Short mmCIF file of C-alpha atoms in Angstrom, two decimals:
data_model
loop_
_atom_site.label_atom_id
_atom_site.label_comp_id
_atom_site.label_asym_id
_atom_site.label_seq_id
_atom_site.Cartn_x
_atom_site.Cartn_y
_atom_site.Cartn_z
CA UNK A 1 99.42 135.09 52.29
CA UNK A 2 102.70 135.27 53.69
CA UNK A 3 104.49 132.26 54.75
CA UNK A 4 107.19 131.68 57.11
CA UNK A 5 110.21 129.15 56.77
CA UNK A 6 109.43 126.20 58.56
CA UNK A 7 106.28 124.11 60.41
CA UNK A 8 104.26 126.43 63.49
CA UNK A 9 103.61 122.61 65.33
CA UNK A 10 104.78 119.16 65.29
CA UNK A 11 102.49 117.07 64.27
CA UNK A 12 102.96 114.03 67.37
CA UNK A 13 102.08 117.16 69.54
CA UNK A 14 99.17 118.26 68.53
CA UNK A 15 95.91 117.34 70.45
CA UNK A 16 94.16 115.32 68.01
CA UNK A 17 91.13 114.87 69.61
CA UNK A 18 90.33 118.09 70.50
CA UNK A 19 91.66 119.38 66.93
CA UNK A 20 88.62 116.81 64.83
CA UNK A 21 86.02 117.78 67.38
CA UNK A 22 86.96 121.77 66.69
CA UNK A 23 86.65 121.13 62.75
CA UNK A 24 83.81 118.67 62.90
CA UNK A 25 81.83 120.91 61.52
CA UNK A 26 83.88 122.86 59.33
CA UNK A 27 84.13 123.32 55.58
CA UNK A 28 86.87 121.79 53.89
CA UNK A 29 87.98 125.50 52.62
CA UNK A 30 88.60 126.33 56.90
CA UNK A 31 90.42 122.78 57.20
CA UNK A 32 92.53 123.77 54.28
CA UNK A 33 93.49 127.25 55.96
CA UNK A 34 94.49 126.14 58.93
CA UNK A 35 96.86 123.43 57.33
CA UNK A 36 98.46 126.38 55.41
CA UNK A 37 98.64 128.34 58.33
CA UNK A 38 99.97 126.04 60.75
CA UNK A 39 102.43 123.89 57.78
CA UNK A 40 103.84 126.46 55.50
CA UNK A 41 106.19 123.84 54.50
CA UNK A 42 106.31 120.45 54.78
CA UNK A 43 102.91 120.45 53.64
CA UNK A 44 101.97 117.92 50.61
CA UNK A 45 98.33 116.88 48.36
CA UNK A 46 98.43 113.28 47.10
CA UNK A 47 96.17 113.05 44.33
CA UNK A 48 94.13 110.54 41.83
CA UNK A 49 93.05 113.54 40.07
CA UNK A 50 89.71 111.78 41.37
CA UNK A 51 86.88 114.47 41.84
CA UNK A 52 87.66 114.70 45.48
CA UNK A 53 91.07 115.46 44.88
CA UNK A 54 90.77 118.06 42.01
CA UNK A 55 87.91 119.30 44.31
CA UNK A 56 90.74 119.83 46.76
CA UNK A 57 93.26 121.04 43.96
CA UNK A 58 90.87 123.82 43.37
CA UNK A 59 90.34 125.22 47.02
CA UNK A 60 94.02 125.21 47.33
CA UNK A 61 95.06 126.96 44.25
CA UNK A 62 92.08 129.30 42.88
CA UNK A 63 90.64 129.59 46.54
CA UNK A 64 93.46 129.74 49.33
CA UNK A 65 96.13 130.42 46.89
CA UNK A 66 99.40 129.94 49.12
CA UNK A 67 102.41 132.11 47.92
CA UNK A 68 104.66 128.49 47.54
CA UNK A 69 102.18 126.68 45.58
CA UNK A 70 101.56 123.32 47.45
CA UNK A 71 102.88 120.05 45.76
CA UNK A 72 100.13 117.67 44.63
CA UNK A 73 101.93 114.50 44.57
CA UNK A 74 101.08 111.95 41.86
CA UNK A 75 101.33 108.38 41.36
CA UNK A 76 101.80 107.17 37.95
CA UNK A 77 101.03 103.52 38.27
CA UNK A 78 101.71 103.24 34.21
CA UNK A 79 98.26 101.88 34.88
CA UNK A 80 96.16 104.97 34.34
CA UNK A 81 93.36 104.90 31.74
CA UNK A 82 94.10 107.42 28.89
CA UNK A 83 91.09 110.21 30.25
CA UNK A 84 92.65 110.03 33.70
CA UNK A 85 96.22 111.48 32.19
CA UNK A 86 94.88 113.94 30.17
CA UNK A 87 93.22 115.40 32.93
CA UNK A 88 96.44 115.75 35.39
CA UNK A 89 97.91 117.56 31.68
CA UNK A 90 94.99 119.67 32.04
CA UNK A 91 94.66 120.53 35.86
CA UNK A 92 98.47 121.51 35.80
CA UNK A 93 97.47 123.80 32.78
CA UNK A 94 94.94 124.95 34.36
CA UNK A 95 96.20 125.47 37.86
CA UNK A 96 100.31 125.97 37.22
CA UNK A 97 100.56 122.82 39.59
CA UNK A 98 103.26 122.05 41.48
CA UNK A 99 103.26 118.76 40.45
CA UNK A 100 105.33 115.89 41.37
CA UNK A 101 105.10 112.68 39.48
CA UNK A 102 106.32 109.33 41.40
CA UNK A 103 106.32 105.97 39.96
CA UNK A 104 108.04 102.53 39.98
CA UNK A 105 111.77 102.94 39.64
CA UNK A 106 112.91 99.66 37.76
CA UNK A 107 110.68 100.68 34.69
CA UNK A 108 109.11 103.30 32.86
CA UNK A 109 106.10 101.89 31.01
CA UNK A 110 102.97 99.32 30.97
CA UNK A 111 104.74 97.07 28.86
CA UNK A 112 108.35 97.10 30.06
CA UNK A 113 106.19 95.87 33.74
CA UNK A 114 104.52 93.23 32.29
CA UNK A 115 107.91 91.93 30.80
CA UNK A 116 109.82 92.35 34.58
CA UNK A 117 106.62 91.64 36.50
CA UNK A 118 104.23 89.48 34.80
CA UNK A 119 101.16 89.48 32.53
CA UNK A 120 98.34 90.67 34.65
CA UNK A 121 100.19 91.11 38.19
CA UNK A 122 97.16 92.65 39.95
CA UNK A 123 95.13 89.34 38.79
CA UNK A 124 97.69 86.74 40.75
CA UNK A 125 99.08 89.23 43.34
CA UNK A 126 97.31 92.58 43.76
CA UNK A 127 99.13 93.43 47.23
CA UNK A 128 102.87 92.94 45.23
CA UNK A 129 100.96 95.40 42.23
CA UNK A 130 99.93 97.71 44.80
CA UNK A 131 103.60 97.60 46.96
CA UNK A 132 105.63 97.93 43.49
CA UNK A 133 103.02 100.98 42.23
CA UNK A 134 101.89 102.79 45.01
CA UNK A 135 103.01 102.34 48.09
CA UNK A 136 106.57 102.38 47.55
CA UNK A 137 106.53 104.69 45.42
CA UNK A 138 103.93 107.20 48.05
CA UNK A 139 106.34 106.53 50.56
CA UNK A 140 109.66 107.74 48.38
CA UNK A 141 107.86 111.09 47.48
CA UNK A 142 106.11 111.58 50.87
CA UNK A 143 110.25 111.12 52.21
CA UNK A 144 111.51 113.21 49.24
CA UNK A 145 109.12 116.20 49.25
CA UNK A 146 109.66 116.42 53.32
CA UNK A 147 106.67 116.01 54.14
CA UNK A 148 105.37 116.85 57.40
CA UNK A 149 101.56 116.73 56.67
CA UNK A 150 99.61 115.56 53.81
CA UNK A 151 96.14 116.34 52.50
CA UNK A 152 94.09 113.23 51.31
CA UNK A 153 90.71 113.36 49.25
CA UNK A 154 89.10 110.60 51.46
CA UNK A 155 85.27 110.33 52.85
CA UNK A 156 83.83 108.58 55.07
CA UNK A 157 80.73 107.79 52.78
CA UNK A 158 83.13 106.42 50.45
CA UNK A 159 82.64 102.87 52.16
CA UNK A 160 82.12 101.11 54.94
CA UNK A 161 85.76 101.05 56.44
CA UNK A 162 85.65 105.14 56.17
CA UNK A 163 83.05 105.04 58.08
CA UNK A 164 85.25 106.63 61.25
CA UNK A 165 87.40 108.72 59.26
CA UNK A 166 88.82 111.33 61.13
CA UNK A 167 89.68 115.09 59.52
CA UNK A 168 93.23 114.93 61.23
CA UNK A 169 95.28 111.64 61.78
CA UNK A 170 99.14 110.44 61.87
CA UNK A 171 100.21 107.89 59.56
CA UNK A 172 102.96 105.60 60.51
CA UNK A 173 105.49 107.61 60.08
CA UNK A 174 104.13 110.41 62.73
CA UNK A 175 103.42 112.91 59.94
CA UNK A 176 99.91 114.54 59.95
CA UNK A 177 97.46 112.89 57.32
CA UNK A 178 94.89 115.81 56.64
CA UNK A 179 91.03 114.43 55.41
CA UNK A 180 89.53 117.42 54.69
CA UNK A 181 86.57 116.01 52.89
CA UNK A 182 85.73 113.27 55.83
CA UNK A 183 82.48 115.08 56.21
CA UNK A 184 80.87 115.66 53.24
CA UNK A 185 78.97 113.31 50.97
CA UNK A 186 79.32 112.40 47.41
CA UNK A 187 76.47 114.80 47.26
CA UNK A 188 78.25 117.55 48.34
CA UNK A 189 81.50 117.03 46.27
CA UNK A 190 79.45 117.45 43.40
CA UNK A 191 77.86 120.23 44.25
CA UNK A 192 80.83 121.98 44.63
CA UNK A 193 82.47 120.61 41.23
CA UNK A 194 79.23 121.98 39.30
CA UNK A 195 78.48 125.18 41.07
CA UNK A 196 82.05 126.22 40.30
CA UNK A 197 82.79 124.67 37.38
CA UNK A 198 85.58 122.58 38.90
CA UNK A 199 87.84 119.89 35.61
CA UNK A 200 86.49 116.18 36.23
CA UNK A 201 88.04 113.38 34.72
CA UNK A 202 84.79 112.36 31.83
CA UNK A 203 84.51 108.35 33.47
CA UNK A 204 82.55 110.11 36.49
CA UNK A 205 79.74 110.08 33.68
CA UNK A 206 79.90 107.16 32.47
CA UNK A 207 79.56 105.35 35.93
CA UNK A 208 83.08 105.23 37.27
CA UNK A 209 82.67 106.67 40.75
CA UNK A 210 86.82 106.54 41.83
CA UNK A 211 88.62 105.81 39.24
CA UNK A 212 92.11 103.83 39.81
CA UNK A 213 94.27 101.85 37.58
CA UNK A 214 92.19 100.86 34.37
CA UNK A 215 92.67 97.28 34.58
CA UNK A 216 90.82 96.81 37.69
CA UNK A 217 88.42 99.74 37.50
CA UNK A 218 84.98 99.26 36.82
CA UNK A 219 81.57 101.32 36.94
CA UNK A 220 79.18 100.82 39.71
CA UNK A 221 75.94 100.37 39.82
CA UNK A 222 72.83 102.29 41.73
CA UNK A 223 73.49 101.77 45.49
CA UNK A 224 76.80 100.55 45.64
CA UNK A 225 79.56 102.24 47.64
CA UNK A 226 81.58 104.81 46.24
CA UNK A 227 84.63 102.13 45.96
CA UNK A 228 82.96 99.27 45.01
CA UNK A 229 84.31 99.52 41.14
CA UNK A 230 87.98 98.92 42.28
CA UNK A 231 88.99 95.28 42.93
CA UNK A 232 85.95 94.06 41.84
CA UNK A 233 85.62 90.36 42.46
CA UNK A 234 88.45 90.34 45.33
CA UNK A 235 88.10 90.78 48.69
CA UNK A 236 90.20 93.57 48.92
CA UNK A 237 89.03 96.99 49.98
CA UNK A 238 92.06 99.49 50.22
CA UNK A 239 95.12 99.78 47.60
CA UNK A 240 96.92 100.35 50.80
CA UNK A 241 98.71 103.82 50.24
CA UNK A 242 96.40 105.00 53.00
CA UNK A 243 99.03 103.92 55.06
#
């Protein structure tokens, strides 16, 4: 695929509504292709290295396979739980990622937060866990890496505030925020995972529909939304880096 040197559209031009109801009904692999085509740069995929996003990783780099490789931008909340790490090590193996790791500036590990921010922040303030972990952090990279539309592993089966996901969006900074899953049901992603043998992080089997930061993370049970096992006993529903 050749790419040229800068974006084919702006994103606050585009015709949004016209562009979800043309990809309603398209496969993620078609959403993905037109992002490359129209966003040769500028174009970003945040990632959990949940299955939707490796899902994701996989069309992009063993499917599509742009010549500039597209960033997958992480978020290492120093939170992670041990299996979730070791699969970003593998998946950059595996893939030769682009990878871009972003986390909190003021330190650099679990314990040097507690020390600065408290035993057990995301127990007495989860939005100041979130801001310091995630958000900010999204934000710097998303600035950093340019970004002029970013791909997102969200569903709309995922719970009921995804409910009216759209494929294509803008975020509050007027950049493009691409859902190409916003479709397809749990189901589906793991179809896709097991019919081409697509890296999971091991939790998945053990309960753990989205994984996030291991202190707050917990398995769900039969029936419950997709999200349910983060924030568990809160009343929060979004780590707000959605934003």
């Amino acid at each position: 695929m050749t790419q040229s040197t800068k974006p084919l559209i702006q994103p606050v031009k585009l015709d949004l509504k016209k562009l979800n109801q043309r990809f309603e009904k398209a496969n993620p692999n078609a959403i993905l292709a037109w992002c490359l085509e129209n966003f040769p740069t500028g174009l970003v995929q945040t990632s959990t290295f949940n299955v939707d996003d490796v899902l994701i990783t996989d069309l992009l780099y063993r499917e599509l396979r742009p010549a500039a490789p597209i960033p997958v931008l992480f978020l290492d909340t120093l939170h992670h739980f041990p299996e979730t790490l070791e699969l970003v090590a593998r998946a950059q193996g595996l893939y030769n990622l682009n990878l871009q790791i972003y986390r909190i500036q003021t330190v650099n590990s679990r314990a040097a937060f507690t020390k600065k921010y408290g035993k057990a922040l995301w127990e007495t303030d989860v939005d100041r866990f979130h801001q310091l972990t995630k958000v900010e952090p999204l934000e710097r990279g998303l600035a950093e890496l340019k970004t002029i539309a970013w791909i997102t592993g969200e569903r709309r089966d995922q719970s009921a505030a995804h409910a009216n996901l759209p494929i294509f969006e803008l975020d509050s900074q007027q950049r493009l925020k691409v859902n190409p899953l916003a479709t397809w049901s749990r189901k589906e992603t793991w179809a896709y995972v097991f019919e081409h043998d697509v890296i999971y992080n091991p939790l998945h089997d053990q309960g753990y529909a989205t994984i996030d930061d291991e202190p707050i993370t917990t398995a769900i049970a039969d029936g419950e939304a997709t999200n349910a096992g983060g924030w568990r006993d809160t009343d929060k529903l979004e780590c707000g880096i959605h934003f």
